[in-house]
Coordinates of C-alpha atoms in Angstrom, one line a residue:
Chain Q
X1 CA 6.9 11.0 223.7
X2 CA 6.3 11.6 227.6
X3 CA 2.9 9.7 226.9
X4 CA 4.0 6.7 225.8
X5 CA 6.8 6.2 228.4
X6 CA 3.6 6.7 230.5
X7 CA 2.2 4.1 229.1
X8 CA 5.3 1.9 229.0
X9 CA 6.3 2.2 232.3
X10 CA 2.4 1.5 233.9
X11 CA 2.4 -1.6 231.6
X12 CA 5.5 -2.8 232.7
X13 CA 4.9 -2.1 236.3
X14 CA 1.6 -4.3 236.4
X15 CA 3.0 -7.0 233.7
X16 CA 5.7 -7.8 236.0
X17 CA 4.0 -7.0 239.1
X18 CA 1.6 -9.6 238.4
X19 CA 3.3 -12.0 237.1
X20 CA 6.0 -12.0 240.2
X21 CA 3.0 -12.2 242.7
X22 CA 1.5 -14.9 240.5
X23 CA 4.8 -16.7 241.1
X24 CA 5.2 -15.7 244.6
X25 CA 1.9 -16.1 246.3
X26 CA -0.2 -18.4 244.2
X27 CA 0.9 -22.5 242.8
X28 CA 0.3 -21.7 239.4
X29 CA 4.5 -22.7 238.7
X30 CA 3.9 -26.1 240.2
X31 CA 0.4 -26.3 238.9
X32 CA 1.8 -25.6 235.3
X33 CA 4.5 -28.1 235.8
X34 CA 2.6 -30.7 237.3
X35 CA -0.1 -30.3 235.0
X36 CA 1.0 -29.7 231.6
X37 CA 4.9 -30.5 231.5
X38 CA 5.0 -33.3 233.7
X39 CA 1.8 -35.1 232.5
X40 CA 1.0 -34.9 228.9
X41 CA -2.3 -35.4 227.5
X42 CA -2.1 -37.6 224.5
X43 CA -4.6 -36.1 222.5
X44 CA -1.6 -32.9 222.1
X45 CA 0.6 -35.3 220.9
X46 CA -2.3 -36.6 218.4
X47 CA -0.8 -40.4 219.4
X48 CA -1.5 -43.4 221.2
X49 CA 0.7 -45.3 223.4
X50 CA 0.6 -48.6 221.6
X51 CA -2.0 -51.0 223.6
X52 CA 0.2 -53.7 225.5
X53 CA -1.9 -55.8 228.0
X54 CA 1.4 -57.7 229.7
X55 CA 1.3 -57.9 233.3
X56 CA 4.0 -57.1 235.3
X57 CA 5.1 -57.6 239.1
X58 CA 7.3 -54.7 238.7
X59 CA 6.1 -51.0 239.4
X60 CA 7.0 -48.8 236.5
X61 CA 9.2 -46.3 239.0
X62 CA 10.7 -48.8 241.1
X63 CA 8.3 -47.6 244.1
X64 CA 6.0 -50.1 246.4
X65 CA 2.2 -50.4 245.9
X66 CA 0.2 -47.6 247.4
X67 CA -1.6 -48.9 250.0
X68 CA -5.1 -47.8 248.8
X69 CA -4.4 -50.3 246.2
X70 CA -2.6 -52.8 248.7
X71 CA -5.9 -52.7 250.8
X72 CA -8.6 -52.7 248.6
X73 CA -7.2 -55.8 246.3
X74 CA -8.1 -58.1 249.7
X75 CA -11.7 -57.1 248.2
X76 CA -11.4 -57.6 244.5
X77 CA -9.4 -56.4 241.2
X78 CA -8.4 -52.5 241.7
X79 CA -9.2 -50.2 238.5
X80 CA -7.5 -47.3 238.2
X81 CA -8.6 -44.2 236.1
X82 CA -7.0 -41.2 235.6
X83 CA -7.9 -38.3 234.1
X84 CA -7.2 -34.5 233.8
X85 CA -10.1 -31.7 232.9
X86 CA -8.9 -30.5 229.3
X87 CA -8.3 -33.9 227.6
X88 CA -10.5 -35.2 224.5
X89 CA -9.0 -38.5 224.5
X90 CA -10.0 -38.3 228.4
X91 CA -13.1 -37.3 227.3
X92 CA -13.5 -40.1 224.8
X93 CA -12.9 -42.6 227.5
X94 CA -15.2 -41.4 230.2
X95 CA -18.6 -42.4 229.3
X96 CA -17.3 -45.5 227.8
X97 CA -16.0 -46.8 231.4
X98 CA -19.3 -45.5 232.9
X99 CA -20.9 -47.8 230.9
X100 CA -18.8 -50.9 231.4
X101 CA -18.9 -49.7 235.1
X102 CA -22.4 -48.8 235.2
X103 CA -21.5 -46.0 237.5
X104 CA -22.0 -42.1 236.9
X105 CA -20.0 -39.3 238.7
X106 CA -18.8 -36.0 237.5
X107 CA -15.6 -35.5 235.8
X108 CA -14.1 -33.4 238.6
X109 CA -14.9 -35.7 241.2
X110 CA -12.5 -38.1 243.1
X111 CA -14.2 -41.7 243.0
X112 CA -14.1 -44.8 244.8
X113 CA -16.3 -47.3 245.0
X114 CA -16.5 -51.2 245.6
X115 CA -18.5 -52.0 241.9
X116 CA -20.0 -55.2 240.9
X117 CA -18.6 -56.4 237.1
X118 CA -19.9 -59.7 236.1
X119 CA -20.7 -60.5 239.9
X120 CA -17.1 -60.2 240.9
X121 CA -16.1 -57.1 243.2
X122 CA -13.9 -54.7 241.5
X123 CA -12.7 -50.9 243.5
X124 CA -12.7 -48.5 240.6
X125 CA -10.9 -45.2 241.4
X126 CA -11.6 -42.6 238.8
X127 CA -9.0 -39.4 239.6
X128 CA -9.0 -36.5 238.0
X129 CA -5.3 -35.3 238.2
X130 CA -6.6 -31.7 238.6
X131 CA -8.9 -32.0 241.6
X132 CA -7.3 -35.4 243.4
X133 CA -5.5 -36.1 246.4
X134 CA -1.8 -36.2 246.7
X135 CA -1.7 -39.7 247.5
X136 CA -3.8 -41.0 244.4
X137 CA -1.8 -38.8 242.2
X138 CA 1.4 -40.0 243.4
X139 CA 0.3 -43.6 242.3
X140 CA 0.5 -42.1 238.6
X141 CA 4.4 -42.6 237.9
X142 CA 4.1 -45.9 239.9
X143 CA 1.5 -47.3 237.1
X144 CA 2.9 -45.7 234.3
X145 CA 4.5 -48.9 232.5
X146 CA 5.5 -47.8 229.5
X147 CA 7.1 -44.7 230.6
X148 CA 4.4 -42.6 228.4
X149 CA 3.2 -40.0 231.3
X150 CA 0.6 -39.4 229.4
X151 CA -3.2 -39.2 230.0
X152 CA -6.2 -40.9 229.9
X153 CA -4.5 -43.6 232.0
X154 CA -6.0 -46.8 233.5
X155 CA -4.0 -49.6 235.7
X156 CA -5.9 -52.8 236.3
X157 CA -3.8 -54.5 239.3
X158 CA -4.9 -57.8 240.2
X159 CA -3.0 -60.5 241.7
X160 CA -0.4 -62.8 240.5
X161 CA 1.8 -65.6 241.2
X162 CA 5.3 -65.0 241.7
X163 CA 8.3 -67.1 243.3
X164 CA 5.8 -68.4 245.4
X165 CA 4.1 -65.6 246.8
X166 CA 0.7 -64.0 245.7
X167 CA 1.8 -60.2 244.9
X168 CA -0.1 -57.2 242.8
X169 CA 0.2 -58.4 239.1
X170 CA -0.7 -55.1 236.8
X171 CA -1.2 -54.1 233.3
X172 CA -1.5 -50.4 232.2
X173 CA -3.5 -49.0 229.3
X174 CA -3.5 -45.5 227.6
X175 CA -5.5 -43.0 225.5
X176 CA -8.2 -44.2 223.1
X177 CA -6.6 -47.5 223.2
X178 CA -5.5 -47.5 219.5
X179 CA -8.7 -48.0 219.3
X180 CA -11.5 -46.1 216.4
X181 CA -14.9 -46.6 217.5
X182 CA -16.5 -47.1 221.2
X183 CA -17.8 -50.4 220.8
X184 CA -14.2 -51.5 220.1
X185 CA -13.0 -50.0 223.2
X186 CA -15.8 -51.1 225.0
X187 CA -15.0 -54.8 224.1
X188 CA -11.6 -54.5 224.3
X189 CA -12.1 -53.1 228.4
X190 CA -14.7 -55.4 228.8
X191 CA -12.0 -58.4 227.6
X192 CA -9.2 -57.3 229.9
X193 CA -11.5 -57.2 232.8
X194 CA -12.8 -60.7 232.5
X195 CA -9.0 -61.9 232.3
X196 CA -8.4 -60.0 235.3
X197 CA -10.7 -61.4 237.6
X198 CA -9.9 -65.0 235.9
X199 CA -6.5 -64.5 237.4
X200 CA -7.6 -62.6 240.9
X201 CA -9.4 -65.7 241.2
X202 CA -7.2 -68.2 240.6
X203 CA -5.0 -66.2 243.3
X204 CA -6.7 -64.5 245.9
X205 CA -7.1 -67.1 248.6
X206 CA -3.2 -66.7 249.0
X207 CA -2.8 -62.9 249.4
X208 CA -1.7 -61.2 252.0
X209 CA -1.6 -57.3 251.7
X210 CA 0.8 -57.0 254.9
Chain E
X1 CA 29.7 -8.7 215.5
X2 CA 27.2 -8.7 212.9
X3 CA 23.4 -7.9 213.5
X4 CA 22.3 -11.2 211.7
X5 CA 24.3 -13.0 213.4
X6 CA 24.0 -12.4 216.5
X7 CA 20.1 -13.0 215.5
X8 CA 20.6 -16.7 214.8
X9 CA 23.3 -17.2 217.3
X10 CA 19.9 -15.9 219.8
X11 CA 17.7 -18.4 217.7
X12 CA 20.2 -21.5 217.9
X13 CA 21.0 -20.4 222.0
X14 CA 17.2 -20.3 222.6
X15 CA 16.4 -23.3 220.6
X16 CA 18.6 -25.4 222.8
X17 CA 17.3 -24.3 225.9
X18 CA 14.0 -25.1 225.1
X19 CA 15.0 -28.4 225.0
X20 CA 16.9 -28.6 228.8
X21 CA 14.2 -31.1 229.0
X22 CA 16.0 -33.7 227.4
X23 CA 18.6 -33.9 230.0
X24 CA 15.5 -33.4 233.4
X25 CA 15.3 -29.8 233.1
X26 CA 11.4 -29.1 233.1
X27 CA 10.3 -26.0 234.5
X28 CA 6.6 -24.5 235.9
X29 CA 6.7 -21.7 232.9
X30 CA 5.3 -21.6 229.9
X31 CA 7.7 -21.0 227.2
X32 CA 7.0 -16.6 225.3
X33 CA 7.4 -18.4 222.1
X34 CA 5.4 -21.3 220.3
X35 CA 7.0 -24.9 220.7
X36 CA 4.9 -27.7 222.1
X37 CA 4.9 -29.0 225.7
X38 CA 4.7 -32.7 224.2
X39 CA 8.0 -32.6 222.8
X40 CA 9.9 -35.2 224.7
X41 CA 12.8 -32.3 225.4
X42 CA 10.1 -29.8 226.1
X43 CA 11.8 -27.7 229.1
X44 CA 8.1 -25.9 229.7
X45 CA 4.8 -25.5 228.8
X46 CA 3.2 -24.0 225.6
X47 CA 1.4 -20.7 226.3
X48 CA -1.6 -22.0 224.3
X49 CA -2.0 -25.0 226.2
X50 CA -2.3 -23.0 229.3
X51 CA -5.2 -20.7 227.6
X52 CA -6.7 -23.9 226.1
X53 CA -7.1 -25.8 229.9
X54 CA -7.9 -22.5 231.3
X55 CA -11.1 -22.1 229.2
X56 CA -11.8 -25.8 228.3
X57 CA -15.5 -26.7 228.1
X58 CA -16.2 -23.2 229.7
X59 CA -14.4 -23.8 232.7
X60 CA -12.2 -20.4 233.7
X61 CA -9.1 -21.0 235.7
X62 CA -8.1 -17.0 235.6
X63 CA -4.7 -18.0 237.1
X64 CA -3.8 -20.6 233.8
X65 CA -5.5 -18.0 231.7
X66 CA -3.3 -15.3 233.4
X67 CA -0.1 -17.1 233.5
X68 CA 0.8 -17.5 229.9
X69 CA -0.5 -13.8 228.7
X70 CA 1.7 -12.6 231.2
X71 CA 4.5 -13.6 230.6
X72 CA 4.3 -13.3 226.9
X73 CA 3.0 -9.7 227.9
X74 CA 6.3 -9.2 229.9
X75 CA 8.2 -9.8 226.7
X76 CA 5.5 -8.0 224.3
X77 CA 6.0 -5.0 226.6
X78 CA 9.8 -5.0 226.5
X79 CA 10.5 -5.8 222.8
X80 CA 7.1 -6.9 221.2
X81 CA 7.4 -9.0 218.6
X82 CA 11.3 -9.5 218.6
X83 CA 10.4 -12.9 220.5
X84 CA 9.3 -14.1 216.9
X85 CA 12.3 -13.0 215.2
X86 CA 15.2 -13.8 217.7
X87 CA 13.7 -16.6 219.8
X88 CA 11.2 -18.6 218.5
X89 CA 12.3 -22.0 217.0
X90 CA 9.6 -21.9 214.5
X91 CA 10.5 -18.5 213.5
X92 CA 14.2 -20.4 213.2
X93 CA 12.8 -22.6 210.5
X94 CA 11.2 -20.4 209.0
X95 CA 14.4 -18.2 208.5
X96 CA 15.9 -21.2 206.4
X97 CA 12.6 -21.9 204.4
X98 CA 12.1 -18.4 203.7
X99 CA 15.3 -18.4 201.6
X100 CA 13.4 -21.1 199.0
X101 CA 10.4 -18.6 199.4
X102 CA 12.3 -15.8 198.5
X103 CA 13.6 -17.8 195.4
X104 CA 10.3 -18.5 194.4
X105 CA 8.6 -15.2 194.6
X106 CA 10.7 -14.6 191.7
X107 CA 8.2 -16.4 189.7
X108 CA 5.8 -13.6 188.4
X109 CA 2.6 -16.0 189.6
X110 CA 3.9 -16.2 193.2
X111 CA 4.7 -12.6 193.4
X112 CA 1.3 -11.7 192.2
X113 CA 0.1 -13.5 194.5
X114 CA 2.3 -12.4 197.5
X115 CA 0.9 -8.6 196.1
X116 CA -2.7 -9.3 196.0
X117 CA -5.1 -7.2 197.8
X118 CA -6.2 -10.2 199.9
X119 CA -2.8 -10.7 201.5
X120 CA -3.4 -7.7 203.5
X121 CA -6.6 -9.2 205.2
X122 CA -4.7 -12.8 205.6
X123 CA -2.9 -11.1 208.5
X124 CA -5.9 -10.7 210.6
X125 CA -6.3 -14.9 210.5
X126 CA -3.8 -15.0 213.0
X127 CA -6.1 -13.1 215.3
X128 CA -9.3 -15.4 214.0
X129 CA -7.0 -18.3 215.0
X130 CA -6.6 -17.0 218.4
X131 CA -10.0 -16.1 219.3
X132 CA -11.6 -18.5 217.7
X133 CA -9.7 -21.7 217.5
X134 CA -7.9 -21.1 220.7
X135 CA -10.7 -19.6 223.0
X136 CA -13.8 -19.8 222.0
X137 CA -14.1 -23.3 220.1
X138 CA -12.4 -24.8 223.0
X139 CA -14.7 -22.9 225.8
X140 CA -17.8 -23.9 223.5
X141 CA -17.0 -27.6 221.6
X142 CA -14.4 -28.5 224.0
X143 CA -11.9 -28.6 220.2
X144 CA -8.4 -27.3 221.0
X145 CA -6.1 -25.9 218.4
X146 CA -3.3 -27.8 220.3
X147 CA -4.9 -30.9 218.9
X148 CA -4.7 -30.4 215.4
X149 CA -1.4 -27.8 215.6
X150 CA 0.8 -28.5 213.4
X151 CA 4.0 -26.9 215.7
X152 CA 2.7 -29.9 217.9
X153 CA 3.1 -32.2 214.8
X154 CA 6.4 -30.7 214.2
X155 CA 8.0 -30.8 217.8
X156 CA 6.0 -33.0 219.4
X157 CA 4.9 -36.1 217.2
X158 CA 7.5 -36.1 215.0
X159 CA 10.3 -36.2 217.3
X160 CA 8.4 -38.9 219.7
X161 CA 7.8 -41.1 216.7
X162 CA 11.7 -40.9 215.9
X163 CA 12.8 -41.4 219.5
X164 CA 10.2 -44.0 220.3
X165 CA 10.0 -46.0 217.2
X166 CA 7.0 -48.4 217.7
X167 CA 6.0 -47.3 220.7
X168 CA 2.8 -45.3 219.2
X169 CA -0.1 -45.5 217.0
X170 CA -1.9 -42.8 215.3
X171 CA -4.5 -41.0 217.7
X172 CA -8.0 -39.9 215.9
X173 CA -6.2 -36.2 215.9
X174 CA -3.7 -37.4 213.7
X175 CA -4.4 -37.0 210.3
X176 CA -6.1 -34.1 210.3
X177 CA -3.0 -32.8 212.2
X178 CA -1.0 -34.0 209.4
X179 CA -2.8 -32.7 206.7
X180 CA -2.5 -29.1 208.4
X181 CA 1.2 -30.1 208.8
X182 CA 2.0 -30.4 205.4
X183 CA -0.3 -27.0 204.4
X184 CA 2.1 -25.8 206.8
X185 CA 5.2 -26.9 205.2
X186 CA 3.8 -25.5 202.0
X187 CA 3.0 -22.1 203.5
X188 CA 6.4 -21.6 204.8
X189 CA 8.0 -22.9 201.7
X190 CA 6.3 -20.3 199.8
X191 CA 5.8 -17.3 201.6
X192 CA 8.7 -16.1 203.9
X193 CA 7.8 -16.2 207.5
X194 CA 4.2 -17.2 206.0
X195 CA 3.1 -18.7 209.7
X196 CA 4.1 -15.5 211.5
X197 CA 2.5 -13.5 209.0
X198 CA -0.6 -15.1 208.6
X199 CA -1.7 -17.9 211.3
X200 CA 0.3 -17.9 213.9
X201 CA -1.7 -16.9 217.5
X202 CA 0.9 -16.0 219.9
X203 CA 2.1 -13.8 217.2
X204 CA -1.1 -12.7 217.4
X205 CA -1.1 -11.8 221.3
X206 CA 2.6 -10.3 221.1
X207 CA 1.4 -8.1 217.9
X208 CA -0.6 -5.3 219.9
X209 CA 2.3 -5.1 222.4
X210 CA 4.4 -3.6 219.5
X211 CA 2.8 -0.5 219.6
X212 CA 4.6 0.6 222.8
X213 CA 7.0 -2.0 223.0
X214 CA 10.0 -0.1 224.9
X215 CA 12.6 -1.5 222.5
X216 CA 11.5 -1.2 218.6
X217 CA 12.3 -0.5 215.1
X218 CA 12.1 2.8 214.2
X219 CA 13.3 5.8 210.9
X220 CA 15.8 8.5 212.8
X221 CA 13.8 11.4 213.0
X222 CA 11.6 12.7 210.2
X223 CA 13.8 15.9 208.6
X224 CA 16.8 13.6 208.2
X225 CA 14.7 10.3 206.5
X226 CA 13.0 12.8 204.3
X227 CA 16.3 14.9 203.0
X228 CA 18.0 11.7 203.2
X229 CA 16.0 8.5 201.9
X230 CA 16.9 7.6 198.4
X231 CA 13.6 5.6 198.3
X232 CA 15.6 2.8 197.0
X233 CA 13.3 0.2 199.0
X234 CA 15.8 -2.0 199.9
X235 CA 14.5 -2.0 203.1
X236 CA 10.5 -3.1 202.5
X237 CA 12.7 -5.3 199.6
X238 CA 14.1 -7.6 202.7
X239 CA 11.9 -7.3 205.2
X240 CA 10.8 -10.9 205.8
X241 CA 7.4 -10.1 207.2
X242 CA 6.2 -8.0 203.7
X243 CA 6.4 -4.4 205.8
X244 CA 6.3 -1.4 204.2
X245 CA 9.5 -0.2 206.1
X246 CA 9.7 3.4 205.0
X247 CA 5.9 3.8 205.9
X248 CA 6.1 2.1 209.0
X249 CA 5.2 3.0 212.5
X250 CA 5.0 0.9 215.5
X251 CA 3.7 -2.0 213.2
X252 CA 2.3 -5.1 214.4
X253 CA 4.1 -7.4 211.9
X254 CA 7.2 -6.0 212.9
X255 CA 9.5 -8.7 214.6
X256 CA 12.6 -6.5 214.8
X257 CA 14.8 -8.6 213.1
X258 CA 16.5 -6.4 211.6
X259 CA 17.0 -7.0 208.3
X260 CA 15.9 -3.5 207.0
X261 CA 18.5 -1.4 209.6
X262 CA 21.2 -3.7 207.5
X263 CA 20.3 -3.1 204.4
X264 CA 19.6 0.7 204.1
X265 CA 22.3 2.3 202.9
X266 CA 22.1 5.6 204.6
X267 CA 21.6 3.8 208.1
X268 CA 18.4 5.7 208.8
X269 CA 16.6 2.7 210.4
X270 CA 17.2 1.8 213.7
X271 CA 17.0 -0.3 217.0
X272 CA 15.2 2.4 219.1
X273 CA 14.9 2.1 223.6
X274 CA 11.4 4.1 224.4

C-alpha cells in the first residue's frame, strides 16, 4: 500500500511538474495553437477546399497587403506558398511547384527568390509555417479567401484594374487542388500562372506600390 | 444523484466544451480524450496529432511529443482510464451504440464470437495502433493515422461537409477514411465500447496509467468479497468493456464507469482514492 502511494505521488509530482514548466517556460501552448488548432492541414480533414481561381481586390481578413508583397509586385507576379512540416497534401505539392519553378530548396527553409516562368519575372516565397518569420506568417489569414485556414496554401497576387487604379488582384488555391494525379496539378498551376502574368502585363505600367 | 447519471451528465458537459470552438474559444492544449482538431468547433488539439508532427518523417520535436503524453499522463495518473468512460465523446457514442450491441450479443453467433479466445489478443491492437500507426509509420513512411482516422471522419469531415455544403471535394485520404469509418460504425454497433476495447490508441497510452491510477475501481477488501460475493456475475454481466470484475485488479480495460459498483447487489465494488 505505502508502495504504491510512493509511486503515485512521484508520478504525479513530475507529470505535473513538467507539464506546468512546459507551460510556463517553453511556447509549446502557442506553438500547439498556432500550429495545429489555428491552421489545419487538409490532409486530417481528408478534404479539399473546392479549387476557385476568382480574383479578388479584397483581402480575405479585411487587412492591407503586406508590404513584402506590395514591394516585390513592382518586379513581377508574387507566388505565395505555404506550407507546414507534417502535411502529405503539403508534401504532394512540393516537388510539383519545384518543378513548374525549377527551383530546389529544403522543406524547412524560408525562400524567396526573383524566378523566371516563361521569361516573365515572378517572386516565389515558399514558407514553411513552422520555421518562418512572423511577418510572412501573418500574411496567411490575409490570403486565406475562402476562409479554409487550411494548408498547403498558395496565393498568386498580381495586378488588377479597379475604379481606376492598378491594385493587387489575387486568387488563392488549396491542398492537392481537387486534383488526382501530378500532371493534372502541374497543368492546372502551370495554367493559372500564364493567366496571371497575361493580366500583370496588361497592368503593370500603372502600379504604384506607395 | 445517481452514478450513471452523473456519468453522462460529465459526457454531455465535456462534449460541449470541446466544442467552445464554435463560438472563438480555441485553446494551445491538446484535448486527454480523442476528438479531432479539424472539427470546425474543435476548442484544441488532438493528442495524436501532436505525437504525429512531433515524429513526422523522423523529425523529433520532444516538446510536441511531450505535450500531449503529458497531459493525458496527468489524467492517467489521477483516474486512468475514467477519461474514456466519463469524458470522451467517442466513448459518448459509443454508450448509445453499445445498447444495440448488447441486443445483439444475444444472438448465440455474436456471443461466440464476443467469447472467442482471440478477443483476448484483439485488446493489444490498440497498442499495435499506437506504436505502429501512430509512431513509427509516421517517423518512417511519413503515413499518419490522423489521415485515415475515422474519429477524424466522424468529427471532422462529417461536420465540415454539413456546415460547408459545397465548399469541399474529396481529398486522396478520403475513401480509404471512409471505408475505415464505416468498419468503424460496424464495430461499435456490435461490440459494446468495441473501439475502446480494441483500437483505440489513446486508450492505449491511458491504459498502463491504471495500474496506479490514485482514483480506481476496486472489491472492498478480500475476507468480506469472499464471505460475501454470491458469484451472481452481475457485475462482469454489465461491464461494458468485457472485464472480468470479480477477478479484477488494477485492469487496464477498466474505464471506471461504473456500471459493476451499480449492479452488485451486495455493494462490494467500489470507487477507491489511493
Amino acid at each position: 500500500m505505502k508502495k504504491i502511494l510512493a509511486i503515485q505521488i512521484s508520478a504525479l509530482i513530475i507529470v505535473s511538474g513538467s507539464l506546468g514548466g512546459m507551460l510556463v517556460f517553453t511556447g509549446i501552448y502557442e506553438e500547439v495553437h498556432s500550429g495545429i488548432v489555428s491552421v489545419l492541414c487538409l490532409s486530417c480533414l481528408k478534404l479539399d477546399p473546392k479549387t476557385k481561381t476568382d480574383f479578388t481586390f479584397e483581402t480575405a481578413d479585411g487587412e492591407p497587403h503586406p508590404d513584402f508583397v506590395l514591394e516585390n509586385l513592382t518586379k513581377g507576379v508574387v507566388f505565395l506558398h505555404y506550407s507546414e512540416d507534417a502535411c502529405p497534401g503539403c508534401d504532394i505539392m512540393y516537388p510539383i511547384i519545384q518543378d513548374l519553378f525549377n527551383i530546389t530548396f529544403g522543406k524547412k527553409d524560408t525562400i524567396h527568390e526573383i524566378i523566371s516562368f516563361e521569361d516573365s519575372d515572378v517572386a516565389y516565397f515558399y514558407t514553411n509555417v513552422d520555421h518562418t518569420s512572423e511577418e510572412i506568417k501573418n500574411s496567411l489569414p490575409t490570403y486565406d479567401k475562402e476562409h479554409i485556414s487550411g494548408l498547403p496554401m498558395f496565393a498568386i497576387i498580381t495586378l488588377g484594374y479597379d475604379k481606376g487604379i492598378i491594385r493587387p488582384y489575387y486568387t488563392t488555391i488549396y491542398g492537392t487542388l481537387g486534383l488526382d494525379s501530378d500532371e493534372d496539378r502541374f497543368a492546372f498551376l502551370t495554367e493559372l500562372m500564364q493567366d496571371s502574368i497575361d493580366i500583370y502585363n496588361q497592368n503593370s505600367e500603372g502600379y504604384n506600390p506607395s | 444523484m445517481k452514478l450513471q447519471l452523473k456519468r453522462l451528465l460529465s459526457q454531455i458537459l465535456i462534449f460541449f466544451s470541446a466544442n467552445l470552438g464554435a463560438f472563438g474559444f480555441k485553446t494551445g492544449f491538446c484535448y486527454p480524450f480523442f476528438y479531432c482538431n479539424s472539427c470546425p468547433a474543435a476548442t484544441s488539439a488532438c493528442p495524436l496529432r501532436a505525437i504525429e508532427q512531433s515524429v513526422y518523417q523522423g523529425s523529433l520535436k520532444w516538446r510536441l511529443l511531450l505535450f500531449p503524453i503529458l497531459i493525458l499522463g496527468f489524467f492517467g495518473v489521477t483516474s486512468g482510464r475514467a477519461i474514456c468512460g466519463w469524458a470522451c465523446p467517442i466513448g459518448l457514442l459509443q454508450r448509445g451504440t453499445g445498447k444495440i450491441a448488447r441486443r445483439l450479443k444475444k444472438y448465440p453467433s455474436i456471443k461466440k464470437l464476443g467469447q472467442h479466445q482471440i478477443e483476448h489478443y484483439l485488446r493489444y491492437m490498440k497498442y499495435f495502433v499506437l506504436i505502429g500507426l501512430v509512431i513509427l509509420s509516421t517517423t518512417l513512411l511519413g503515413f499518419m493515422f490522423t489521415d485515415i482516422c475515422p474519429i477524424g471522419i466522424l468529427t471532422g469531415t462529417i461536420p465540415t461537409l454539413i456546415l460547408y455544403p459545397g465548399k469541399f471535394v474529396p481529398s486522396s485520404f478520403f475513401w480509404a477514411a471512409i471505408a475505415i469509418f464505416i468498419l468503424f460504425l460496424v464495430l461499435i454497433f456490435t461490440v459494446e465500447q468495441g473501439w475502446c476495447r480494441y483500437f483505440c490508441p489513446i486508450g492505449a497510452i491511458l491504459a498502463p496509467f491504471n495500474k496506479i491510477s490514485i482514483l480506481h475501481v476496486a472489491r472492498v477488501d478480500e475476507e468480506t468479497f469472499q464471505k460475501e460475493c454470491l458469484h451472481c456475475n452481475a457485475c462482469s454481466d454489465i461491464c461494458p468493456m468485457g472485464i472480468d470484475v470479480p477477478n479484477m485488479n488494477r485492469s487496464t480495460e477498466c474505464i471506471s464507469c461504473g456500471k459493476c459498483i451499480d449492479v452488485c447487489p451486495k455493494n462490494l465494488i467500489k470507487f477507491e482514492r489511493g
